[in-house]
XYZ file of C-alpha atoms in Angstrom:
360
model
C 0.000 0.000 0.000
C 2.879 2.392 0.778
C 4.238 1.850 -2.728
C 0.859 2.695 -4.189
C 0.463 5.829 -2.100
C 3.978 6.999 -2.951
C 3.034 7.031 -6.632
C -0.177 9.023 -6.209
C 0.087 12.561 -7.549
C 0.276 14.737 -4.431
C -1.660 17.701 -5.734
C -4.561 15.597 -6.962
C -5.014 14.117 -3.511
C -4.275 17.120 -1.303
C -7.945 17.779 -0.661
C -8.459 14.193 0.394
C -5.300 14.188 2.508
C -6.614 17.173 4.438
C -9.401 15.056 5.864
C -6.996 13.605 8.451
C -3.460 14.784 9.188
C -2.987 13.126 12.541
C -0.865 10.119 13.461
C -3.321 7.567 12.147
C -5.092 7.990 8.840
C -6.270 4.407 8.657
C -7.916 3.889 12.025
C -9.559 5.830 14.766
C -6.837 7.858 16.446
C -6.160 7.793 20.159
C -6.640 11.023 22.055
C -5.468 12.262 25.428
C -8.038 11.997 28.199
C -8.720 14.911 30.557
C -8.704 13.881 34.222
C -12.147 13.370 35.780
C -13.538 16.483 37.445
C -14.486 16.080 41.077
C -18.200 16.365 41.720
C -19.211 15.920 38.078
C -22.799 14.766 37.701
C -23.804 12.179 35.090
C -25.372 13.112 31.782
C -27.779 10.856 29.918
C -26.977 9.665 26.393
C -29.925 8.887 24.125
C -29.311 6.813 20.992
C -31.989 7.735 18.459
C -32.805 7.593 14.749
C -33.731 10.775 12.883
C -35.371 10.577 9.458
C -33.797 12.848 6.854
C -36.123 13.599 3.919
C -33.245 15.463 2.280
C -31.118 12.294 2.242
C -33.885 9.926 1.138
C -33.637 8.769 -2.472
C -29.920 9.450 -2.879
C -28.158 7.524 -5.641
C -25.554 6.007 -3.326
C -28.088 4.216 -1.152
C -27.207 6.048 2.045
C -29.701 5.461 4.853
C -32.220 8.266 5.321
C -32.739 7.240 8.953
C -29.599 8.568 10.634
C -28.072 7.546 13.950
C -27.885 10.445 16.399
C -26.550 10.597 19.958
C -28.085 13.166 22.291
C -26.359 14.104 25.557
C -28.830 15.459 28.098
C -27.549 17.552 31.023
C -27.759 16.415 34.658
C -30.828 18.527 35.491
C -32.843 17.442 32.439
C -34.746 14.689 34.272
C -35.258 16.622 37.493
C -36.302 19.997 36.011
C -39.159 19.082 33.657
C -40.034 22.685 32.796
C -36.529 23.849 32.047
C -35.409 24.416 28.458
C -31.841 24.284 27.221
C -29.529 25.653 24.517
C -28.249 23.047 22.055
C -24.834 22.356 20.538
C -24.726 20.371 17.280
C -21.299 18.656 17.127
C -20.111 17.206 13.798
C -17.635 14.331 13.511
C -14.678 14.019 11.160
C -13.935 11.830 8.173
C -13.682 8.013 8.512
C -15.544 7.915 11.826
C -19.203 8.219 12.792
C -20.963 9.806 15.730
C -20.259 6.896 18.090
C -16.529 6.936 17.332
C -16.461 10.753 17.587
C -17.864 10.643 21.110
C -15.159 8.150 22.029
C -12.423 10.378 20.616
C -13.597 13.310 22.724
C -14.385 11.016 25.679
C -18.087 11.706 26.039
C -19.803 11.664 28.472
C -16.829 12.417 30.758
C -15.835 15.658 29.015
C -19.387 17.012 28.934
C -19.833 16.161 32.603
C -16.473 17.745 33.346
C -17.359 20.937 31.481
C -20.565 21.325 33.503
C -18.725 20.585 36.752
C -16.160 23.276 35.896
C -18.880 25.877 35.436
C -20.190 25.674 31.876
C -23.972 26.230 31.798
C -25.996 23.115 31.132
C -26.781 22.454 27.474
C -27.955 19.618 25.252
C -25.251 18.272 22.917
C -26.275 16.488 19.698
C -23.959 14.201 17.697
C -25.396 13.289 14.257
C -23.854 10.506 12.184
C -22.912 11.539 8.655
C -20.674 8.625 7.690
C -21.250 7.242 4.183
C -20.150 4.237 2.133
C -16.977 6.163 1.252
C -16.532 7.193 4.918
C -17.837 10.759 4.888
C -20.516 13.048 3.461
C -18.506 16.299 3.630
C -21.761 17.746 5.025
C -22.551 18.783 1.465
C -25.500 18.800 -0.951
C -25.287 16.038 -3.535
C -27.777 13.823 -5.378
C -25.231 11.038 -4.997
C -24.884 11.082 -1.202
C -27.994 13.041 -0.333
C -28.260 16.535 1.111
C -26.416 16.279 4.423
C -26.084 20.049 4.665
C -29.831 20.553 4.877
C -30.195 17.493 7.111
C -27.978 19.150 9.719
C -29.266 22.688 9.298
C -32.987 21.916 9.048
C -34.204 18.314 9.477
C -32.122 17.522 12.548
C -32.781 20.860 14.238
C -36.523 20.496 13.684
C -36.503 16.970 15.105
C -34.512 17.897 18.209
C -36.688 20.955 18.862
C -39.819 18.804 18.524
C -38.652 15.951 20.782
C -36.510 17.616 23.457
C -36.902 20.633 25.724
C -34.772 23.003 23.704
C -34.894 26.765 23.366
C -36.065 26.844 19.729
C -34.194 29.972 18.727
C -31.069 30.443 16.596
C -29.400 32.403 19.400
C -29.649 29.291 21.567
C -28.107 26.937 18.985
C -24.414 26.344 18.395
C -22.703 24.490 15.562
C -19.281 22.878 15.973
C -17.157 20.166 14.413
C -13.685 18.713 14.051
C -11.726 18.108 10.809
C -14.394 17.205 8.210
C -16.837 18.375 10.868
C -14.909 21.652 11.055
C -15.346 21.963 7.296
C -19.049 21.226 7.762
C -19.259 23.911 10.431
C -17.637 26.452 8.097
C -19.854 25.484 5.173
C -23.152 25.203 7.020
C -22.340 28.137 9.268
C -21.727 30.486 6.353
C -24.898 29.431 4.572
C -27.344 29.080 7.474
C -26.929 31.894 10.009
C -30.705 31.863 10.411
C -30.362 28.555 12.279
C -27.346 29.073 14.586
C -26.085 31.803 16.880
C -22.434 30.785 17.350
C -19.980 28.472 15.569
C -16.735 26.734 16.563
C -14.421 25.134 13.978
C -11.910 22.611 15.342
C -9.016 21.859 12.961
C -11.215 22.400 9.892
C -10.122 20.502 6.794
C -10.598 21.194 3.108
C -10.773 24.982 3.337
C -8.692 25.694 0.215
C -9.300 25.038 -3.448
C -6.679 22.590 -4.719
C -4.535 22.813 -7.849
C -4.483 20.297 -10.679
C -2.180 17.302 -10.553
C -1.575 13.964 -12.179
C -2.455 10.605 -10.700
C -0.529 7.398 -11.039
C -2.157 4.949 -13.447
C -2.327 2.220 -10.791
C -4.085 4.525 -8.343
C -6.504 5.680 -11.007
C -7.246 2.090 -11.975
C -7.954 1.268 -8.327
C -10.485 4.099 -8.150
C -12.130 3.288 -11.444
C -12.363 -0.353 -10.404
C -14.662 0.439 -7.494
C -18.172 -0.816 -8.218
C -19.618 -1.219 -4.717
C -19.308 -0.251 -1.075
C -17.283 -3.429 -0.489
C -14.796 -2.340 -3.169
C -14.517 1.096 -1.577
C -13.791 -0.421 1.823
C -10.698 -2.166 0.390
C -9.074 1.051 -0.824
C -6.212 2.840 0.951
C -7.344 5.780 3.055
C -6.451 8.565 0.618
C -8.126 6.916 -2.344
C -11.278 6.310 -0.373
C -11.278 9.944 0.706
C -10.968 10.886 -2.962
C -14.200 9.007 -3.664
C -15.954 10.703 -0.746
C -14.939 14.124 -2.031
C -16.082 13.287 -5.554
C -19.416 11.923 -4.352
C -20.016 15.149 -2.435
C -18.623 17.759 -4.837
C -18.675 16.286 -8.341
C -21.746 14.038 -8.433
C -22.912 12.705 -11.770
C -26.334 11.004 -11.901
C -25.491 9.698 -15.383
C -22.289 7.927 -14.363
C -23.214 4.666 -12.599
C -22.463 2.725 -10.506
C -20.822 5.356 -8.228
C -22.568 8.390 -9.744
C -19.553 10.668 -9.486
C -16.761 12.177 -11.567
C -13.122 11.994 -10.519
C -10.691 14.894 -11.044
C -8.517 12.672 -13.262
C -9.832 10.527 -16.115
C -7.746 8.372 -18.464
C -4.674 10.066 -17.036
C -5.885 13.594 -17.840
C -6.867 16.234 -15.306
C -10.556 17.160 -15.549
C -10.622 20.939 -15.153
C -14.410 21.071 -14.865
C -14.359 18.623 -11.952
C -11.618 20.552 -10.160
C -13.694 23.700 -10.643
C -16.596 22.016 -8.878
C -14.319 21.036 -6.005
C -12.988 24.590 -5.795
C -16.538 25.919 -5.635
C -16.982 23.919 -2.414
C -13.873 25.339 -0.686
C -14.775 27.796 2.107
C -11.760 30.019 1.424
C -13.039 30.325 -2.148
C -16.612 31.242 -1.220
C -16.251 32.999 2.148
C -16.395 36.476 0.592
C -19.934 35.736 -0.616
C -21.136 35.157 2.947
C -19.619 38.013 4.923
C -23.072 39.417 5.652
C -24.130 36.045 7.015
C -21.033 35.723 9.189
C -21.684 39.141 10.714
C -24.908 37.744 12.168
C -23.110 35.402 14.573
C -22.769 36.281 18.214
C -19.394 34.522 18.297
C -17.025 32.575 15.998
C -14.052 30.445 17.081
C -11.352 28.484 15.239
C -8.651 26.350 16.818
C -5.989 23.949 15.545
C -2.965 22.067 16.879
C 0.527 23.456 16.325
C 1.599 20.094 14.834
C -1.354 19.998 12.426
C -0.731 21.073 8.828
C -4.310 22.354 8.718
C -3.161 25.329 10.804
C -2.096 27.134 7.604
C -5.584 27.280 6.089
C -7.246 27.761 9.472
C -5.163 30.884 9.971
C -6.044 32.069 6.471
C -9.740 31.861 7.330
C -9.098 33.729 10.575
C -7.298 36.491 8.646
C -10.147 36.766 6.129
C -12.596 37.289 8.972
C -10.258 39.845 10.531
C -9.943 41.688 7.235
C -13.713 42.199 7.186
C -13.811 43.260 10.830
C -15.668 40.111 11.923
C -14.799 39.274 15.516
C -13.431 35.760 15.877
C -11.318 33.839 18.334
C -8.377 31.977 16.806
C -5.918 29.781 18.683
C -3.069 27.476 17.723
C -2.594 25.172 20.716
C -0.001 22.473 21.505
C -1.003 19.203 19.837
C -1.501 17.181 16.686
C -4.676 16.939 14.632
C -6.338 14.783 17.286
C -4.145 14.456 20.378
C -5.765 17.110 22.577
C -9.183 17.471 20.976
C -10.933 16.070 24.084
C -9.302 18.735 26.256
C -10.362 21.417 23.783
C -13.924 20.112 23.734
C -14.227 20.168 27.527
C -12.212 23.243 28.441
C -12.730 25.543 25.452
C -15.648 24.567 23.237
C -18.225 23.887 25.944
C -17.476 27.115 27.886
C -17.450 29.071 24.595
C -21.016 28.027 23.855
C -21.999 28.417 27.497
C -20.972 32.050 27.239
C -22.339 32.804 23.778
C -25.627 30.873 23.512
C -28.744 32.419 24.956
C -30.255 30.483 27.861
C -33.892 30.617 28.989
C -34.737 34.146 30.039
C -31.352 35.521 28.877
C -30.596 36.870 25.397
């Protein structure tokens, strides 16, 4: 596999490589665990299914009934009239919601955040894993419309079934890696649904240049005819398929219903243009008015994570338009200290910036 990956054109796969830059691209990465906080009270985790009309009927056969984990704060059962702000937390590429909660050590980190003074909130973890390991939280006839699922279907379901504060100023959107990309994308396009956003090590922010692909790698991609074939691919090639399914769908190109950026050894400029159109650093200027509507925006990234370059670029774009945002490069890799950041930074950030009942 190493020989194959060494022959893949680097530029053609940079977007896919951005999906994970931590120590393990082929398996769920280990993360450091914050110490338990004395006096922390237990939260309840509900495992539910949420129907997504916007995903139903997709060409890839992705399930329209999505797994969702809901973390309910300690007082939820004992204060039946109380309503709560909600954080929607998006997972990264190659993992689902269940694995994401393990990486950030839920419920311990949520319990710890409350014990350390963060106001109680509901935290929602939707699963957006696909047959190629990730939806990119995008709108595609091939995968289904995961963007609208997060921004509309899921929010409506949670508001209807839990004691939320059904107001944008009481909703936060966050995510790590691919989930950070999803937060940037959905956040820019749907400020009517969320009041604050937090991007953790966001991937895939930049448009990528053209590049060649080794014939063996291209043959491996073009040989994929099913989910089982996709599962056998090396990580970077599988991520290439996920990106194509999300950003260059083609309903007339079965069985995968997507177009790759290289075909018969030639770079497909029209496909790369579609990928570029989905890069937040390429479209951010169109959504400055939307970004001004947020009460707070945060971006963080590890100092050993190559994604820090683009994350800082996004921060500087926001600064250039006078949009207040908190940006931090902290000690760590792509994943090593994400649980600490979730407990000690992300949860308090939303506790401060989301409106609670009776407070706006």
